[in-house]
XYZ file of C-alpha atoms in Angstrom:
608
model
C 46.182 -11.757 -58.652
C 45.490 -14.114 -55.696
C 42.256 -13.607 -53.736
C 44.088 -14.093 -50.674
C 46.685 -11.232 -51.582
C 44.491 -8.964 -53.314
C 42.367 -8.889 -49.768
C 45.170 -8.693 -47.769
C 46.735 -5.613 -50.148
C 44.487 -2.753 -48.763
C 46.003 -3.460 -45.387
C 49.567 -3.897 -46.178
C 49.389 -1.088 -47.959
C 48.366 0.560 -44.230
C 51.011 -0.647 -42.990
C 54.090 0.172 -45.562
C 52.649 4.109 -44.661
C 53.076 3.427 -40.925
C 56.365 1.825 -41.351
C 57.804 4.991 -43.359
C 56.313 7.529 -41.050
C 58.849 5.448 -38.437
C 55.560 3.597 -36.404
C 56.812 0.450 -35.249
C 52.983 -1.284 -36.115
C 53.856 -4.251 -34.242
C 53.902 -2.631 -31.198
C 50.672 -0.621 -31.392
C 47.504 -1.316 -29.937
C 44.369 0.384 -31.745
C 42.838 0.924 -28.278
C 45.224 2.879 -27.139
C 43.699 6.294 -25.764
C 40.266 4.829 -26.908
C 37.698 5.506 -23.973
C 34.315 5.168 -25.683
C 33.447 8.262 -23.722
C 33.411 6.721 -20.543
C 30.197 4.606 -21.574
C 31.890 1.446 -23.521
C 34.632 -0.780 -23.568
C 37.217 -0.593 -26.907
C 37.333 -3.592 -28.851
C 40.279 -4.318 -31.055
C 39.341 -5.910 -34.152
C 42.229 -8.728 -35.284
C 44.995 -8.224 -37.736
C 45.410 -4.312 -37.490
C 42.033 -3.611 -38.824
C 41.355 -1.320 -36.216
C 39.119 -0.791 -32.681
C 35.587 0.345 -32.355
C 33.215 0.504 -29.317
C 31.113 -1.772 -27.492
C 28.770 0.861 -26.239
C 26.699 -0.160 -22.571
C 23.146 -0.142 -22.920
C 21.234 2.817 -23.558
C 24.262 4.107 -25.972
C 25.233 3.802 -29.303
C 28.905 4.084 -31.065
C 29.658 7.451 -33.057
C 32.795 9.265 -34.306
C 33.672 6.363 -36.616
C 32.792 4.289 -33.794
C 35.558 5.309 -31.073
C 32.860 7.190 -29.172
C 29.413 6.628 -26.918
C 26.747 8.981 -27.396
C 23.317 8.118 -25.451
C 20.176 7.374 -27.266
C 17.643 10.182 -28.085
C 14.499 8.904 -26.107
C 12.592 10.823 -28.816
C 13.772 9.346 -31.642
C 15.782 6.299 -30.953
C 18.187 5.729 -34.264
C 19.111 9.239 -34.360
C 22.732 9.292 -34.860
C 23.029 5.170 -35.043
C 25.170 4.615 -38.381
C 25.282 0.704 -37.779
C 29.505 1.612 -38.575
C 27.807 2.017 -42.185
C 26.985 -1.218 -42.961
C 23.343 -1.438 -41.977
C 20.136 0.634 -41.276
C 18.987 1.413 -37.531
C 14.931 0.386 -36.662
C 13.145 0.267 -33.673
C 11.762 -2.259 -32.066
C 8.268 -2.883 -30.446
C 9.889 -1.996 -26.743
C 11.533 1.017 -28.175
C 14.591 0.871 -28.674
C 17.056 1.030 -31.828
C 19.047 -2.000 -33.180
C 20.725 -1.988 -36.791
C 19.835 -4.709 -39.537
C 23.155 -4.835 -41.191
C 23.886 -5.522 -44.939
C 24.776 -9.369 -46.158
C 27.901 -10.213 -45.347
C 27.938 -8.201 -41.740
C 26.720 -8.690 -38.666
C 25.772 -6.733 -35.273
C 28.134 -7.003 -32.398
C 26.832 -7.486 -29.010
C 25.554 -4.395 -28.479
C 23.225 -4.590 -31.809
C 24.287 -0.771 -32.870
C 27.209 -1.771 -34.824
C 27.719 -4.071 -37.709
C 30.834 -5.888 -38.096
C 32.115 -8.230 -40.812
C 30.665 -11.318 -40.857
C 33.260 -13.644 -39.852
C 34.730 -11.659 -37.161
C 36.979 -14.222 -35.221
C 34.800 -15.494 -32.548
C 31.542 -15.542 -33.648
C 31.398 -19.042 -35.467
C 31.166 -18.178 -39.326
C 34.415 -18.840 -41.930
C 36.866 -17.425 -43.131
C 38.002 -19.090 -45.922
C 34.633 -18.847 -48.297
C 35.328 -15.144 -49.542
C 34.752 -13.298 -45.583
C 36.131 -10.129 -45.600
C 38.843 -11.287 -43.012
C 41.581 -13.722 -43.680
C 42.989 -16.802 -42.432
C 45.466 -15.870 -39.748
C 47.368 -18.972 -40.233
C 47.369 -19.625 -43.846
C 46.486 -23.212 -43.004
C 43.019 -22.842 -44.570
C 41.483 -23.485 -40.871
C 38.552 -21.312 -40.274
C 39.325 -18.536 -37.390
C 36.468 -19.352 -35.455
C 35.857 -23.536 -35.819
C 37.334 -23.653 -32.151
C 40.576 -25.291 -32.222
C 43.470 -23.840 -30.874
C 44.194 -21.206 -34.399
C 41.515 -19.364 -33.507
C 41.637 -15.628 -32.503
C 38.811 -15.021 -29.899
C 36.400 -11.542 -29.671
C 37.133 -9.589 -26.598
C 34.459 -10.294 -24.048
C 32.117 -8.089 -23.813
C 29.789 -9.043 -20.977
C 25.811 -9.138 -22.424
C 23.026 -6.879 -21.396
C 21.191 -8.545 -18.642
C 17.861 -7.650 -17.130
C 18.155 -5.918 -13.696
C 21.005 -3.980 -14.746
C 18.972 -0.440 -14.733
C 19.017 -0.264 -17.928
C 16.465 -0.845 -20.768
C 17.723 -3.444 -23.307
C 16.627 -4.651 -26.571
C 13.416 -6.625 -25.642
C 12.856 -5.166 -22.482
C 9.700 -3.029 -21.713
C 11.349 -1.487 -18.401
C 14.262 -1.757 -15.903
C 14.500 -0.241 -12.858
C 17.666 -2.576 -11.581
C 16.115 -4.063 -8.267
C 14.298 -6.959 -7.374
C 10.974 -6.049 -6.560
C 7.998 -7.607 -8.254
C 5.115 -5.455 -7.405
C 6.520 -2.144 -8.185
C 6.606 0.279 -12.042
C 8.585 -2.728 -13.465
C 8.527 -6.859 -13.129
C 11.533 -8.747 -11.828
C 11.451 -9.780 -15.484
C 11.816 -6.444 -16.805
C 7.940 -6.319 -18.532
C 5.821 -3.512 -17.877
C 2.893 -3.721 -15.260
C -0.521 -5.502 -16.592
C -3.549 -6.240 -15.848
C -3.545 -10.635 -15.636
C 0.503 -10.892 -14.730
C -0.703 -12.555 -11.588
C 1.227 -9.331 -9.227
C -1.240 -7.442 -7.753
C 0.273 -3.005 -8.824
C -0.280 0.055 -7.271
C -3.768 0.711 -9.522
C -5.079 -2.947 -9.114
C -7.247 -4.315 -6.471
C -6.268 -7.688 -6.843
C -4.887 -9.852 -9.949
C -4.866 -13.466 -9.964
C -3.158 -13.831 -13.264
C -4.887 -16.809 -15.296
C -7.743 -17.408 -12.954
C -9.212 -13.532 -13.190
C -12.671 -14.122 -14.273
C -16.085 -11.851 -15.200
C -18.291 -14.923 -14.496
C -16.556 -17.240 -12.004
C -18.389 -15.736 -8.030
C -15.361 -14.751 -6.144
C -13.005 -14.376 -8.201
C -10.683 -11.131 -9.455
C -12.427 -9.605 -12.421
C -10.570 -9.028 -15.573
C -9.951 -5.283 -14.904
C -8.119 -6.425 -11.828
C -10.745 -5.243 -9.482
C -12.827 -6.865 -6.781
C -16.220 -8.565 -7.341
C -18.427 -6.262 -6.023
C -22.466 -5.759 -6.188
C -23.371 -4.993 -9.694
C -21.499 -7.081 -11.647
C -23.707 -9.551 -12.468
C -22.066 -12.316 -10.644
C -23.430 -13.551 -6.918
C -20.362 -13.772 -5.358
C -20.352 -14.561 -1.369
C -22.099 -12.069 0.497
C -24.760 -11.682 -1.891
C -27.942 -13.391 -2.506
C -28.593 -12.221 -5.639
C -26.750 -9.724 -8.763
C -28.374 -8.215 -11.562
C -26.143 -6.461 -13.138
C -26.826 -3.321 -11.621
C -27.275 -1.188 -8.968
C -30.878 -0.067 -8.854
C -33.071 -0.634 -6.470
C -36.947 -1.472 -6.798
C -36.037 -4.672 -9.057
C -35.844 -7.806 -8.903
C -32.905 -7.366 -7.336
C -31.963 -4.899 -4.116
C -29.002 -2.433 -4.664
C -27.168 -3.957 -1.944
C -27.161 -7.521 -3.637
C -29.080 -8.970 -0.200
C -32.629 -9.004 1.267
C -33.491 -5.090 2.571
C -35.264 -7.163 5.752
C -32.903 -10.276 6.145
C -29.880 -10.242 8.414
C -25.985 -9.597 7.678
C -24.953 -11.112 10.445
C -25.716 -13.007 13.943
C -24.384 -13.086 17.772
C -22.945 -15.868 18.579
C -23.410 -17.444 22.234
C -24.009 -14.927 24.930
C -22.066 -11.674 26.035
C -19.007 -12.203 28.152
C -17.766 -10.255 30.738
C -14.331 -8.886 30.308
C -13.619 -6.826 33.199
C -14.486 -7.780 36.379
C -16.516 -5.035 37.177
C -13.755 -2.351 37.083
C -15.392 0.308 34.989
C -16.648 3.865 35.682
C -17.474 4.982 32.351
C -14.974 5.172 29.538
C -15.871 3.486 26.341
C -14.292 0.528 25.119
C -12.105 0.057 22.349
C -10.912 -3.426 20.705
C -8.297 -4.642 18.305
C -6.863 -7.911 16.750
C -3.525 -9.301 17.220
C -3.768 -12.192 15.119
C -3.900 -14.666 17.702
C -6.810 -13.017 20.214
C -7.987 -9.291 21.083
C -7.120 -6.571 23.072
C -9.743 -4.682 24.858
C -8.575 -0.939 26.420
C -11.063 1.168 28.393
C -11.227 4.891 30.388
C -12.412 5.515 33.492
C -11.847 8.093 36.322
C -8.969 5.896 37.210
C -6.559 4.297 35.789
C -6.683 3.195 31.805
C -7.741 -0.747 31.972
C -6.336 -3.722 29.754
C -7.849 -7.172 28.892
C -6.414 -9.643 26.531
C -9.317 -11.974 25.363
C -8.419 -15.073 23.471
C -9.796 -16.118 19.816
C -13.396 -16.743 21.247
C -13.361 -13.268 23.147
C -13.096 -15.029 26.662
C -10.556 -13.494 29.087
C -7.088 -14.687 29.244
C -4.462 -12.957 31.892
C -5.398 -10.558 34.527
C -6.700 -7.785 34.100
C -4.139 -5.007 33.770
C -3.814 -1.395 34.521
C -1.708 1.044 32.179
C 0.594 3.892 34.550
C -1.506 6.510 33.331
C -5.063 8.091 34.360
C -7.861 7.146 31.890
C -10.650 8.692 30.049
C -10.979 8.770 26.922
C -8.959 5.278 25.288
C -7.520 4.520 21.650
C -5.944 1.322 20.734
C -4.136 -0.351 17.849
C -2.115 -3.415 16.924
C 1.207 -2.965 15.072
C 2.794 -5.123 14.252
C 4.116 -6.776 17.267
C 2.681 -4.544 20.206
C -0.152 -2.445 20.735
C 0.208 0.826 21.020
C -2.660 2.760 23.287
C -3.493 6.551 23.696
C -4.990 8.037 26.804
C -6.667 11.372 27.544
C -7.446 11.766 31.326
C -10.788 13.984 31.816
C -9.650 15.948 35.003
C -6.339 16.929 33.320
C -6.586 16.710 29.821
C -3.189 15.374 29.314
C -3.068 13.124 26.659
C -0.546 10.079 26.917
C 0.715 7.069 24.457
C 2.187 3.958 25.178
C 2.827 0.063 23.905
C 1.757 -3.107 25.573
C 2.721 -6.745 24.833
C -0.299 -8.766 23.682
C -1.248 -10.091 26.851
C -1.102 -6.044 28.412
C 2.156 -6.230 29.775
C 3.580 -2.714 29.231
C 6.445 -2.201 26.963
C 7.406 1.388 26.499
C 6.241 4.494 27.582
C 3.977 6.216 28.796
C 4.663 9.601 26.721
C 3.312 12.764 27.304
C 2.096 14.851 24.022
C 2.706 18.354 24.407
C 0.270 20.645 25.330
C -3.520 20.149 26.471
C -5.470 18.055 24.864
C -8.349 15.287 24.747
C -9.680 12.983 22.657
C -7.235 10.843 21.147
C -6.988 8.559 18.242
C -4.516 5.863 17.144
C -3.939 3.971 13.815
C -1.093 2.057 12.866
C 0.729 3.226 9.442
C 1.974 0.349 7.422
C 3.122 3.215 5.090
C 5.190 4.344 7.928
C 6.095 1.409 10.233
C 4.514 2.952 13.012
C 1.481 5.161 14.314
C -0.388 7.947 14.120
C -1.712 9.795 16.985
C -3.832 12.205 16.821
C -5.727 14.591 19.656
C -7.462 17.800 19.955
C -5.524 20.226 21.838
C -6.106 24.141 23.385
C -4.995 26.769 20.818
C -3.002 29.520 21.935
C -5.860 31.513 23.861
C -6.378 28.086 26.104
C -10.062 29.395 25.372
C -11.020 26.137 24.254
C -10.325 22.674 22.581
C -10.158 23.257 19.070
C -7.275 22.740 17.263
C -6.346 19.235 15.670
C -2.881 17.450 15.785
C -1.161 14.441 14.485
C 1.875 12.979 15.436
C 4.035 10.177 14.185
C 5.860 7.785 17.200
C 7.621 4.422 16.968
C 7.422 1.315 18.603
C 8.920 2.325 21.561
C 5.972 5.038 21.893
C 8.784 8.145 21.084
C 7.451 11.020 19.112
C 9.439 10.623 15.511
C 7.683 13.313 13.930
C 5.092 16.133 14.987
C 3.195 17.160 16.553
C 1.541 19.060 13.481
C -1.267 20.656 12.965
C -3.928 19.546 10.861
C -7.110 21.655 10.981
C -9.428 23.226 13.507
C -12.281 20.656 15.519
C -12.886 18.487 17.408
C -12.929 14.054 18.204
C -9.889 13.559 15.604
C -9.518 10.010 14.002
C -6.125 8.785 12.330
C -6.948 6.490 9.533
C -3.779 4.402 8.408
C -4.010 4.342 4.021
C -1.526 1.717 2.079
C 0.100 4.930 0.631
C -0.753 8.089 2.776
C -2.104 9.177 6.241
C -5.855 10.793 6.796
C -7.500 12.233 9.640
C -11.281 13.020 9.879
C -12.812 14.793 13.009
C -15.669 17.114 13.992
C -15.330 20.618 12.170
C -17.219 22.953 10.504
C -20.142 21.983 8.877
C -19.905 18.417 9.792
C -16.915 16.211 9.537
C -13.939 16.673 7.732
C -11.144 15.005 5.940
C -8.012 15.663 5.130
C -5.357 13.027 3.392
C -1.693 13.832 2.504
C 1.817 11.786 2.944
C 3.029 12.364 5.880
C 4.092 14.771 7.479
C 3.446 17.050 4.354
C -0.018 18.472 5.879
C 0.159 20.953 2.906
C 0.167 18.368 0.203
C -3.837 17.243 1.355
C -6.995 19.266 0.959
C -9.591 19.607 4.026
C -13.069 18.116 2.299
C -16.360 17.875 4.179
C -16.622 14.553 4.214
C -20.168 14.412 6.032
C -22.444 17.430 6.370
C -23.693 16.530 9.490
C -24.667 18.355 13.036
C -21.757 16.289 15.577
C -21.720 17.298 18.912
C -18.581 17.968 21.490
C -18.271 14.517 22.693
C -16.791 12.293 19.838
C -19.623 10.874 17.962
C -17.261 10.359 14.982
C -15.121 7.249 13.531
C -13.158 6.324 10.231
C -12.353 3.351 8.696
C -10.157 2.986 5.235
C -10.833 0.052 3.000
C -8.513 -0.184 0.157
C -8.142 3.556 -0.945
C -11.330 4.244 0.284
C -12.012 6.167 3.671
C -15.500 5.623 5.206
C -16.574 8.608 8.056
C -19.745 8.063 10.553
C -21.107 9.984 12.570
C -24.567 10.052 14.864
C -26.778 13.757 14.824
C -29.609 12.471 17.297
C -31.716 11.665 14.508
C -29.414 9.006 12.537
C -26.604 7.200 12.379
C -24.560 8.653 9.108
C -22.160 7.878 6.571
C -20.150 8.977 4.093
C -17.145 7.838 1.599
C -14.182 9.769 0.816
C -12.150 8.559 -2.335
C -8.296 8.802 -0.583
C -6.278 9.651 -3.355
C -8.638 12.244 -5.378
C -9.265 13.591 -1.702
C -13.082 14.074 -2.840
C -16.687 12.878 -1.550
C -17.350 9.612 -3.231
C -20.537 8.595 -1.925
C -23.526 9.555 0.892
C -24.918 11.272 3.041
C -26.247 7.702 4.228
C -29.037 8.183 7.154
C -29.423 4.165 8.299
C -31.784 5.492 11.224
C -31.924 3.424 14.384
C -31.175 5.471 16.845
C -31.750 9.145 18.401
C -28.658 9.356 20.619
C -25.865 11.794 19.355
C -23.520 11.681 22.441
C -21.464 8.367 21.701
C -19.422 7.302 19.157
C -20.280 4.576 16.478
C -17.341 2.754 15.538
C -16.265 1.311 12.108
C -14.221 -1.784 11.267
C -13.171 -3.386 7.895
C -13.291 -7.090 6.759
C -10.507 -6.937 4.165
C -10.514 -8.647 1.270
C -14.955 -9.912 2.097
C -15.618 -6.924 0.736
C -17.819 -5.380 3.456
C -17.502 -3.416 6.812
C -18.911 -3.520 10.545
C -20.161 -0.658 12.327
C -21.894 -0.538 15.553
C -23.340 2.145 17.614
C -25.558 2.670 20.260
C -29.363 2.694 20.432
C -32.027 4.761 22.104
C -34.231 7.232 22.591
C -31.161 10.329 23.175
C -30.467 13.006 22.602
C -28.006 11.260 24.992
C -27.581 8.037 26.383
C -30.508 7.431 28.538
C -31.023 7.155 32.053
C -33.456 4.092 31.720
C -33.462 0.894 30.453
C -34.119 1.748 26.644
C -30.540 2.001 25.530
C -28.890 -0.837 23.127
C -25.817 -1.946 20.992
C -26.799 -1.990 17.300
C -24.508 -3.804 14.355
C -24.841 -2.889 10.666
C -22.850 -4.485 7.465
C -22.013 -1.886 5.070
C -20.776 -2.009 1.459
C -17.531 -0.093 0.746
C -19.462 2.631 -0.878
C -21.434 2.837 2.525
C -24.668 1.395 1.248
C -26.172 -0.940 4.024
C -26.442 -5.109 3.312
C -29.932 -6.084 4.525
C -31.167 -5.512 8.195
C -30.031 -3.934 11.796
C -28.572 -6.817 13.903
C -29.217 -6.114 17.834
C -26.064 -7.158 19.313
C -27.270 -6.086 22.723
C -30.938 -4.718 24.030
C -32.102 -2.892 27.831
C -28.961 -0.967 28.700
C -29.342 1.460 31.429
C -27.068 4.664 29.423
C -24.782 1.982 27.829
C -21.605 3.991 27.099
C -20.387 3.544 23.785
C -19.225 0.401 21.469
C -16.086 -0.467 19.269
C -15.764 -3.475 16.563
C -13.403 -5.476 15.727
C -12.178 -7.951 12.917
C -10.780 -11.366 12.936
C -10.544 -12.305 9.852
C -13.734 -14.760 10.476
C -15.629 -12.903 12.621
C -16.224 -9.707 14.397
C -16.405 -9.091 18.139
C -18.137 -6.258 19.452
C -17.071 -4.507 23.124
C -19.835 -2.327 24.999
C -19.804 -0.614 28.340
C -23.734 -0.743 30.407
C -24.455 1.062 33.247
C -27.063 -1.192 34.158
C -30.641 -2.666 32.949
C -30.634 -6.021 31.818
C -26.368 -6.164 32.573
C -24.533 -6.409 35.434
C -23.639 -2.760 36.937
C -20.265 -0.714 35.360
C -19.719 -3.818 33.081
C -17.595 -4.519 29.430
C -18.866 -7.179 27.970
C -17.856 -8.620 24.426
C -20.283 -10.326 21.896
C -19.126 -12.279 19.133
C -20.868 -11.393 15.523
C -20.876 -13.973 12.705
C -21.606 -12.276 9.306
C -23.735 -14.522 6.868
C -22.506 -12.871 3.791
């Protein structure tokens, strides 16, 4: 018999059945009523010889092929018959593919194996294929001339389609980079050069465990301990020991961190009756705010911390101040002593105001402000009268936009006092004056419920705000001042547990004013400044002073106290700020060795 005919007889054979029955075969298409189970596209295959399905990714063809059944997660191949020509394995990502038997070949999809030969995918059919030459003209179906008889077209799998492919280790179907999955659909690691949720920092090729500086190979910062002196360190060891040849805090115990630069300069024109100040960064110059039993004050300093624009007044009565940058305003909270009312609003860089004020419910004093990345806007928080009106004990947060309009809140957080909003690259935290000492609690806002309260800092605080935060990475760092010692402690953020301290740097006997904390991102240390003296409160002599301190994120302190300021007459309080270069500190004296009711900034250089 002829080769040609004896192939071709099983499928005339077909067709003198159909013919009987009354089917008019010409007319049929093999896809008719076909719908892969709503997860393929029906393929015909040429010359009568049937359909099958082109399944999308994550399904494979069953019920002869005419259907789409998802893959088991579990175990991949289950149900995968490669059409019975082949055997289904898994590959290194995961997921099944068939190997098919000589003479076939996977389709697209790589769960089904076809003949080899198949019009349109490039091999012959006139060297014994199981498919025949539709012409008779001994041309090969698929050579590309105008005989041939092309495969339906069945768009490929692509990365970014949501779904993961053969040779894919994830797809999530979007276009961010520095999420679960890589714009080219590889799983997160340690050295792709894209810094993830768990990583510090990753440099890709250039992370190194011996370069100073650099990202280490576990895609964490160089810190103290590591063996390499990085900046900021004058010498490394390998550990973290002290009473070596090398100090635990990588620097001298009696050299200093950090130096003044030039002299103080006055920033308010003598308009001051005794709020402390508060400074930010806008990335071109500061902002300094300050209370008083007037109005709430406003100075915009340039880059070197000398005054620029007048010097403005906010509509509402000060007292106690807050400020923070946003990102293209500040935003400022007020609490005025006589009526403990506490008020937000937004400036323009240069103090001009731009929304607000707003009035927070209730009665309250004390306020803090932070600015959320997290959130797109800020967090104020305030102590407020409970119920009874008894006294000021109960702490609230609430969340308002850049127009200064409460979004979300107030809500309560916990019962103290002095409450400080701390803005985390995935969550919210406030720390204030409680029980005990000062507490912490994290969560994502506004779930309050989802944080637990943690003593951060067993410490006596007193009523009148000696208490700051400051987050680096997912770290939070608390201080506080007892009359005998300035303290700190470190609270991991996302365990929501003590991660370092008590820390008693001495230096001062006051308890009555509020230190103030500020990190250098990315240099690896912070700056805190507080005020000096004899205390219990600030003096009524000239003993009083402005210290500065460098501190590691785990709160240990890099070598010596820095006086930024010395002879205050009951200097009121001290905030910090960060450049990017430099810090500036703010301070408020009464007198002594400064001019009478005068803020004066003092630029700090650190030497680390």
């Amino acid at each position: 018999m002829d080769a040609d005919l004896g192939r071709r007889a099983p499928v005339c054979a077909a067709i003198a059945v159909l013919l009987l029955s009354g089917c008019d075969c010409g007319a049929r298409n093999p896809c008719d009523d076909v719908d892969c189970s709503g997860f393929g596209r029906c393929a015909a295959l040429p010359y009568d010889l049937g359909a099958y399905c082109v399944c999308q990714p994550g399904f494979h063809p069953t019920g002869g092929g005419l259907e789409c059944t998802t893959n088991d997660t579990s175990d991949p191949c289950e149900g995968v018959t490669c059409g019975g020509h082949g055997d289904c394995e898994v590959s290194p990502e995961g997921l099944p593919f068939c190997v098919c038997v000589p003479g076939w070949q996977a389709d697209e999809s790589g769960l089904w194996c076809l003949p080899d030969g198949t019009p349109g995918d490039g091999g012959s059919l006139d060297d014994g294929d199981a498919l025949p030459d539709a012409s008779g003209d001994g041309d090969a179906d698929a050579d590309g001339d105008a005989h041939d008889v092309p495969r339906p077209d069945i768009p490929p799998a692509v990365c970014g389609d949501g779904v993961r492919n053969l040779g894919e280790g994830c797809d999530d179907g979007n276009a961010i980079n520095d999420d679960e999955c890589r714009n080219d659909c590889s799983l997160p690691s340690c050295g792709d050069g894209v810094v993830s949720d768990v990583e510090e920092c990753d440099d890709g090729p250039a992370n190194s465990d011996t370069e100073p500086d650099a990202c280490r190979t576990r895609c964490v910062h160089p810190v103290c301990g590591d063996g390499v002196v990085d900046t900021g360190e004058r010498c490394d060891d390998g550990n973290r020991a002290g009473g070596d040849s090398c100090p635990a805090s990588c620097f001298p115990d009696d050299a200093p961190p950090a130096e003044p630069i030039g002299e103080p300069v006055a920033a308010d024109d003598g308009f001051n009756t005794g709020g402390a100040p508060v400074v930010d960064w806008n990335g071109d110059g500061w902002g300094v705010a300050w209370g008083s039993r007037g109005p709430l004050y406003f100075r915009a300093l340039d880059a070197d911390a000398r005054p620029v624009g007048p010097l403005v007044t906010a509509p509402v009565e000060g007292g106690s101040a807050a400020l923070a940058w946003g990102e293209n305003s500040f935003a400022f909270a007020s609490a005025s002593w006589s009526h403990h009312e506490v008020s937000a609003g937004t400036l323009e860089a240069l103090g001009a105001l731009r929304s607000g004020p707003t009035w927070m419910p209730g009665v309250g004093e004390n306020p803090g402000i932070a600015w959320s990345g997290a959130l797109a806007g800020w967090i104020l928080a305030y102590d407020r009268e409970t119920d009874g009106g008894e006294t000021l004990t109960q702490i609230v947060a609430a969340r308002i936009d850049e127009r200064s309009r409460v979004v979300e809140g107030p809500v309560r957080i916990g019962g103290g006092l002095n409450p400080v909003p701390v803005g985390l690259r995935s969550r919210v935290a406030i720390v204030w004056s409680g029980v005990g000492g000062i507490r912490y609690r994290g969560f994502v806002w506004p779930y309050v419920a989802s944080g637990t309260e943690t003593l951060a800092l067993p410490s006596r605080v007193v009523r009148s705000g000696a208490v700051d935060a400051e987050a680096y990475d997912d770290f939070v760092l608390v201080a506080g001042m007892d009359g005998d010692s300035v303290l700190i402690g470190v609270v991991d953020a996302l365990a929501g547990t003590t991660a370092g301290g008590p820390f008693a740097l001495g230096g001062t006997g006051i308890e009555d004013r509020r230190p103030d904390l500020e990190a250098a991102p990315g240099r690896g240390f912070l700056g805190l400044c507080y005020e000096t003296g004899p205390g219990p409160a600030g003096g009524s002599d000239d003993e009083d002073g402005i210290g500065f301190r460098v501190l590691r994120p785990d709160g240990t302190p890099v070598g010596a106290e820095v006086l930024v300021a010395a002879r205050l007459r009951n200097a009121g309080g001290c905030g910090v700020g960060w450049s990017g270069t430099e810090f500036v500190v703010v301070y408020w004296s009464c007198g002594g060795d400064a001019e009478w009711n005068t803020i004066y900034a003092q630029r700090v250089r650190p030497l680390l």
